[in-house]
C-alpha atoms as one frame of an Amber mdcrd trajectory, in Angstrom:
protein
  -2.473 117.640   3.219  -4.304 117.268  -0.106  -3.302 119.902  -2.638  -4.973
 120.773  -5.961  -3.277 123.041  -8.489  -5.672 124.446 -11.097  -4.164 125.769
 -14.349  -6.119 127.413 -17.189  -4.953 125.131 -19.996  -1.863 123.129 -20.927
  -1.045 123.692 -24.593   2.419 125.310 -24.741   5.408 125.400 -22.393   5.742
 129.126 -21.681   6.213 131.388 -18.651   3.011 130.378 -16.850   3.850 126.694
 -17.287   7.359 127.245 -15.876   5.745 128.833 -12.813   3.356 125.871 -12.630
   6.320 123.480 -12.649   7.851 125.291  -9.677   4.534 125.227  -7.805   4.517
 121.474  -8.354   8.066 121.247  -7.027   6.858 123.036  -3.887   3.945 120.589
  -3.550   5.008 117.271  -5.122   1.841 115.533  -3.879  -0.447 117.949  -5.766
  -3.012 116.905  -8.367  -3.472 119.066 -11.482  -6.822 120.294 -12.788  -6.935
 121.985 -16.212  -9.480 122.616 -18.973  -7.370 120.853 -21.640  -3.999 119.131
 -21.787  -2.377 119.066 -25.216   1.247 119.491 -24.201   3.893 117.749 -26.261
   5.294 114.487 -24.942   8.539 116.197 -23.846   6.723 118.933 -21.938   4.285
 116.490 -20.390   7.199 114.495 -18.948   7.710 117.330 -16.434   4.216 116.669
 -15.091   4.139 112.876 -15.413   4.363 112.124 -11.691   1.162 114.104 -11.043
  -2.452 113.078 -11.587  -3.912 115.371 -14.273  -7.672 115.989 -14.481  -9.094
 117.625 -17.619 -12.542 119.057 -18.303 -15.179 118.009 -20.838 -13.646 120.499
 -23.307 -10.761 118.039 -23.798 -13.170 115.744 -25.656 -14.939 118.353 -27.810
 -14.344 118.465 -31.606 -11.167 120.266 -32.761 -10.297 121.184 -29.153  -6.575
 120.594 -29.709  -6.217 123.379 -32.289  -9.207 125.565 -31.421  -9.486 125.308
 -27.667  -9.640 129.126 -27.354 -12.903 129.140 -29.289 -14.422 127.221 -26.384
 -13.678 130.119 -24.009 -17.415 130.813 -23.395 -17.694 127.244 -22.040 -14.615
 127.413 -19.808 -16.302 129.029 -16.768 -18.763 126.128 -16.747 -15.903 123.649
 -17.270 -13.815 124.762 -14.274 -16.875 124.873 -12.033 -17.410 121.135 -12.678
 -14.105 120.110 -11.078 -14.783 118.173  -7.870 -12.390 119.595  -5.265 -14.095
 118.046  -2.241 -11.541 116.948   0.341  -8.662 119.144  -0.836  -7.114 121.246
   1.933  -5.209 123.678  -0.292  -6.178 124.933  -3.750  -3.619 126.886  -5.765
  -5.025 128.383  -8.954  -2.441 129.368 -11.558  -4.599 131.769 -13.520  -4.689
 134.343 -16.291  -8.188 133.361 -17.417 -10.588 130.927 -15.726  -8.630 128.726
 -13.271  -9.416 130.939 -10.278 -13.149 130.293 -10.837 -13.173 126.783  -9.357
 -15.658 126.086  -6.578 -13.696 124.917  -3.562 -14.613 123.035  -0.431 -15.638
 125.566   2.288 -12.905 124.190   4.549 -10.141 124.644   1.970  -7.785 127.580
   1.510  -7.805 128.940  -2.071  -4.764 131.003  -3.119  -4.677 132.391  -6.659
  -1.319 133.038  -8.311  -2.577 135.568 -10.851  -0.656 136.381 -14.041  -3.297
 138.944 -15.010  -7.041 139.500 -14.958  -8.507 138.272 -18.240  -7.149 140.932
 -20.611  -9.462 140.314 -23.587 -12.496 140.685 -21.299 -11.250 143.894 -19.652
  -8.859 146.546 -21.003  -7.924 144.756 -24.258 -11.485 144.105 -25.456 -11.351
 146.677 -28.269  -7.905 145.537 -29.447  -9.124 141.915 -29.382 -12.134 142.798
 -31.550  -9.968 144.770 -33.994  -7.428 141.981 -34.409 -10.155 139.400 -34.989
 -11.907 141.678 -37.538 -15.070 141.807 -35.423 -15.414 145.553 -34.772 -18.737
 145.886 -36.605 -21.788 143.859 -37.485 -24.009 141.320 -35.802 -21.144 138.976
 -34.925 -19.333 141.888 -33.269 -22.311 142.566 -30.997 -22.598 138.866 -30.169
 -18.925 138.786 -29.149 -19.326 141.998 -27.126 -22.247 140.407 -25.263 -20.181
 137.266 -24.581 -17.298 139.374 -23.273 -19.726 141.357 -21.119 -21.009 138.128
 -19.544 -17.447 136.869 -19.174 -16.493 140.049 -17.296 -19.412 139.530 -14.928
 -18.381 135.934 -14.244 -14.727 136.932 -13.930 -15.525 139.480 -11.209 -17.901
 137.157  -9.344 -15.481 134.219  -9.455 -12.668 136.432  -8.134 -14.631 136.759
  -4.894 -14.285 132.983  -4.348 -10.523 133.345  -3.903  -9.257 133.634  -0.320
  -5.921 135.271  -1.158  -4.556 136.782  -4.382  -0.876 136.751  -5.283   0.193
 138.928  -8.234   3.227 138.352 -10.451   4.167 142.059 -10.311   3.093 145.362
  -8.799   1.705 146.214 -12.248  -0.678 143.219 -12.007  -1.421 143.972  -8.351
  -2.881 147.310  -9.485  -4.926 145.581 -12.207  -6.335 143.096  -9.683  -7.388
 146.009  -7.474  -8.993 147.781 -10.461 -10.813 144.778 -11.962 -11.657 142.691
  -8.902 -11.493 145.220  -6.028  -9.226 142.773  -4.206  -5.885 143.236  -2.460
  -2.936 141.120  -3.624   0.563 140.285  -2.458   3.409 140.257  -4.987   5.649
 137.247  -5.614   7.667 137.491  -8.813   7.688 134.425 -11.116  10.671 132.053
 -10.967  13.521 132.480 -13.437  16.263 129.879 -13.847  19.157 132.344 -13.732
  21.748 129.630 -13.051  21.513 128.171 -16.548  23.132 131.317 -18.004  26.802
 132.284 -18.223  27.123 136.072 -17.970  30.818 136.686 -18.747  31.149 135.531
 -22.361  32.543 138.003 -24.945  29.897 140.323 -26.398  29.294 140.604 -30.130
  27.891 143.502 -32.171  24.388 142.187 -32.874  21.197 143.077 -31.014  18.646
 140.385 -30.152  14.911 140.161 -29.656  12.924 136.992 -29.012   9.225 136.437
 -28.618   6.119 134.660 -29.776   5.117 136.564 -32.904   1.761 138.053 -32.013
   0.710 141.714 -32.436   1.063 142.993 -28.876   4.742 141.938 -28.698   5.460
 144.767 -31.211   8.242 142.975 -33.064   7.156 145.093 -36.048   8.408 148.240
 -34.278  11.761 146.622 -33.553  12.227 145.562 -37.185  11.140 149.012 -38.392
  13.715 150.688 -36.130  16.542 148.504 -37.458  15.408 149.020 -41.053  15.990
 152.743 -40.420  19.526 152.065 -39.161  21.041 149.474 -41.543  24.448 149.775
 -39.854  23.013 147.820 -36.879  22.434 144.056 -36.939  19.295 142.501 -35.419
  18.572 138.807 -34.801  14.967 137.775 -34.135  14.159 134.417 -32.530  10.587
 133.123 -32.327   7.599 131.948 -34.287   3.878 132.598 -34.316   0.922 133.769
 -36.412   2.672 136.988 -37.558   5.904 135.340 -38.714   5.307 135.672 -42.472
   4.164 139.283 -42.133   7.217 140.219 -40.057   9.589 138.371 -42.393   8.275
 140.479 -45.271   9.135 143.674 -43.321  12.729 142.689 -42.499  15.608 144.465
 -44.223  18.970 142.831 -45.072  20.378 143.682 -41.612  17.552 141.789 -39.860
  17.778 137.994 -39.507  14.668 136.013 -38.535  15.668 132.608 -37.191  12.162
 131.329 -36.410  11.636 128.968 -33.493  14.871 127.780 -31.872  15.484 125.268
 -29.071  16.344 126.668 -25.673  20.114 126.148 -25.921  20.256 128.297 -29.076
  18.334 131.108 -27.376  20.626 130.867 -24.336  23.708 131.050 -26.576  22.464
 134.226 -28.294  21.480 135.882 -25.008  25.004 135.250 -23.708  26.617 136.891
 -26.780  24.327 139.806 -27.690  25.293 143.361 -26.782  21.691 144.109 -25.727
  18.229 142.550 -25.715  15.342 144.544 -27.265  11.863 144.318 -25.742   9.076
 146.656 -26.897   5.996 144.869 -25.513   3.898 146.128 -22.621   4.202 143.043
 -20.434   2.754 142.034 -17.091   6.176 140.752 -15.999   8.306 139.458 -18.890
  10.614 136.521 -18.197  12.836 137.014 -21.263  14.204 140.409 -20.122  15.165
 138.811 -16.796  16.819 135.888 -18.624  18.719 138.375 -20.802  20.089 140.110
 -17.699  20.954 136.725 -16.170  23.042 136.158 -19.313  24.755 139.514 -18.753
  22.896 141.414 -21.474  21.317 144.821 -20.762  17.708 145.336 -21.857  16.515
 148.173 -24.084  12.740 148.218 -23.798   9.463 150.060 -23.507   9.461 151.557
 -20.014   6.028 150.510 -18.775   4.528 147.511 -17.012   6.658 144.717 -15.663
   9.847 145.934 -17.356  10.049 148.852 -14.909  10.221 146.299 -12.083  12.654
 143.835 -13.665  15.249 146.287 -15.060  17.128 149.191 -13.497  17.064 152.179
 -15.851  20.576 153.355 -16.824  22.046 150.436 -14.823  20.900 147.097 -16.290
  19.016 148.597 -19.213  17.470 151.664 -20.828  13.766 152.449 -20.963  12.249
 153.636 -24.246   9.824 156.484 -23.605   7.146 155.508 -26.111   6.117 152.479
 -28.144   7.465 153.676 -31.499  10.354 152.872 -33.825  11.553 156.490 -33.650
  11.834 156.361 -29.857  13.642 153.014 -30.062  16.214 154.377 -32.529  16.874
 157.331 -30.207  17.320 154.945 -27.265  19.764 152.788 -29.253  21.802 155.889
 -30.021  21.785 156.848 -26.336  22.840 153.309 -25.322  25.768 153.282 -27.745
  26.889 156.772 -26.666  26.883 155.723 -23.003  28.922 152.619 -23.848  31.449
 154.714 -25.802  31.863 157.166 -22.924  32.135 154.467 -20.260  33.091 150.882
 -21.088  31.907 149.729 -17.656  28.341 150.966 -18.282  25.689 148.210 -18.261
  28.272 145.677 -17.091  27.299 141.976 -17.398  28.036 141.478 -13.694  25.575
 144.222 -12.690  22.922 142.853 -15.055  23.339 139.360 -13.576  23.130 140.654
 -10.013  19.835 142.372 -10.771  18.423 139.199 -12.369  19.252 137.143  -9.275
  16.398 138.895  -7.437  14.079 136.653  -9.471  15.884 133.338  -8.904  13.777
 130.199  -8.516  14.887 129.711  -4.903  13.398 133.086  -3.951  10.074 132.142
  -5.546   9.963 128.767  -3.788  10.734 130.257  -0.391   8.141 133.035  -0.809
   5.364 130.654  -1.941   5.984 128.148   0.827   6.088 130.913   3.448   2.859
 132.451   2.170   1.008 129.118   2.119   2.186 128.282   5.630   1.065 131.693
   6.850  -2.456 131.428   5.371  -2.971 127.811   6.395  -2.034 128.633   9.987
  -4.775 131.262  10.053
């Protein structure tokens, strides 16, 4: 059986790329198709045994640093991939990968991280953050996003079967594409964490520093309560801005290698997560390391944590609500030392183990191919 796995772009090694790696483990004979491949040498070594096809965007000027600016060309780029002769096409998509044109005899299954957010419900936030709310350029971008939405809907009809990463995304697929989807949670390597190490007094958050992650709210909450210690791991465009907000009880460590992040997850008393995420791998990793999660109770977090068992849900996305939730968490721990036990957190995280993902994907593919 010839298998093609289509991925939007390969530029960083994040959650979608970890899922891609597990898809490749399921189908070691697969060839990869992607708009651009600018992964580091270390990350690329994971994919080295696979043939990788890139689009014409790979060769365009400044594509390595500004590949996102070629988004209007990406629908055309993925439609140029020649998938003739492939029996199974797996698109790993949060943007354009699902838009490939497949052989009529092939089965196309899309593992969907989300419909294209900046073209749908986050359009206005995207325009605000890019400073394009008004003027001629704003209207040009709105027209491009309008056309992108049209293509996104049309290309979704080419997919034979949708698989969503969470029930939250399943609902978005139904809203945006009018398509049904099954849910298979992304793989999380829970076995790399030790969950029974002694806990220390600091709180931890970790993320790429971009606006929607709301690290600013977390820092603001800890600035209001200087008796609490916060460690922040991660880097990104907002790093300097966030560093300027941090009080003396907030330590920004910047980017750290994986073993440093693992070490902090295994020692923190709780992991803070205030983003509205489609799934969120870090909260699952925190629980795998025995740490409860205190986070904004919407989206994927409501599926990956058990409120009052392996974490506490913050009612609204504000620093005030987070401070109140921290107080509640500490009161519950004082009243009952066994509350939010590392063993319970780890048990919940094991629902998302890599083996479960592999078994579910292979079973689903077998089922649809047999039809």
